[in-house]
mmCIF file of C-alpha atoms in Angstrom:
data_model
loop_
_atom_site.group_PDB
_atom_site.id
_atom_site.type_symbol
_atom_site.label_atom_id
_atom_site.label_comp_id
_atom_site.label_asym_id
_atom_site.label_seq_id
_atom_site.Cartn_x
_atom_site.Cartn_y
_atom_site.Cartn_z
ATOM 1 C CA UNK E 1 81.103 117.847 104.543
ATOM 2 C CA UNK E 2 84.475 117.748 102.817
ATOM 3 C CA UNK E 3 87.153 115.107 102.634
ATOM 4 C CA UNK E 4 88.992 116.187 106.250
ATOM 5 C CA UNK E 5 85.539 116.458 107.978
ATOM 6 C CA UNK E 6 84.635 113.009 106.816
ATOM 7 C CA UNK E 7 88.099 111.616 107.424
ATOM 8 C CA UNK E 8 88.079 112.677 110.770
ATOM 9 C CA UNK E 9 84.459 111.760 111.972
ATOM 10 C CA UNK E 10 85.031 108.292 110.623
ATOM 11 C CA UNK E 11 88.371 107.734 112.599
ATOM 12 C CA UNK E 12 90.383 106.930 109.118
ATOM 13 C CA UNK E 13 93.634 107.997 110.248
ATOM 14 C CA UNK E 14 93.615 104.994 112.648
ATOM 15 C CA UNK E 15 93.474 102.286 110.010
ATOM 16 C CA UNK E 16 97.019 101.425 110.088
ATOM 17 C CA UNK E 17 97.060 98.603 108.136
ATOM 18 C CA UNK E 18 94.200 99.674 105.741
ATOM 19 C CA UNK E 19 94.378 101.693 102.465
ATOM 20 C CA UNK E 20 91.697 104.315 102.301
ATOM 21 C CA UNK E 21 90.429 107.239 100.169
ATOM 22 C CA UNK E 22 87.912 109.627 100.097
ATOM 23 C CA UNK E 23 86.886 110.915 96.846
ATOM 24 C CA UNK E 24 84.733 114.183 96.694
ATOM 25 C CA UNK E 25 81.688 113.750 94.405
ATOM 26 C CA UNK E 26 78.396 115.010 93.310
ATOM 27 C CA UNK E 27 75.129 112.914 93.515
ATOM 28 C CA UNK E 28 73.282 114.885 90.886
ATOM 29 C CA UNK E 29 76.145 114.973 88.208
ATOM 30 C CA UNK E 30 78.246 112.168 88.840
ATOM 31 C CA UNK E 31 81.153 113.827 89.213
ATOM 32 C CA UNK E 32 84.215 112.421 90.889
ATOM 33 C CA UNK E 33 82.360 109.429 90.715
ATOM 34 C CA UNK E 34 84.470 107.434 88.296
ATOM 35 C CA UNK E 35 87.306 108.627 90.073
ATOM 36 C CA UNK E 36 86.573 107.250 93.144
ATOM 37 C CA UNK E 37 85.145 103.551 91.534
ATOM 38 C CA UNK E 38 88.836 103.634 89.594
ATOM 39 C CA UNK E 39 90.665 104.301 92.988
ATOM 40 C CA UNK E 40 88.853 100.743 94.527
ATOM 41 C CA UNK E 41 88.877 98.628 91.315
ATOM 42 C CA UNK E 42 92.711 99.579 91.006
ATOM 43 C CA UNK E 43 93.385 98.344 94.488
ATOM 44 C CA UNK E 44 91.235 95.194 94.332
ATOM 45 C CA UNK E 45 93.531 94.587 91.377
ATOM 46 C CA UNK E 46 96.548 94.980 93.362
ATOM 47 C CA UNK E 47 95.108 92.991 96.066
ATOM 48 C CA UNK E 48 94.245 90.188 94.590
ATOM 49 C CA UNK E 49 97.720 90.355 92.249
ATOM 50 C CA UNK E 50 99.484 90.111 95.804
ATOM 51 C CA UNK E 51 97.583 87.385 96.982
ATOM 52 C CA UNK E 52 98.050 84.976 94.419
ATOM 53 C CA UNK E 53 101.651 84.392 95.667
ATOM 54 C CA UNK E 54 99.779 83.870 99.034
#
């Protein structure tokens, strides 16, 4: 499946008030794999940098 396929048989366009990505990648090489751990780490940073104020 690609990214639309997946996006669309999870129902991620109606997460309003979530952020969401889907990151292509290959189980036997890895790749894209990074990319997509980056993409949640980053916004767990920014989440909990928000919060604090909270």
């Amino acid at each position: 499946m690609n990214a639309a396929e997946i996006t669309d048989k999870l129902g991620l366009h109606s997460l309003r008030q979530r952020h969401w990505y889907i990151q292509s990648t290959c189980a036997t090489s890895g790749e894209g794999l990074y990319e997509g751990l980056d993409w949640l780490s980053n916004n767990i940073a920014n989440k909990v940098s928000s919060c604090k104020s909270c």
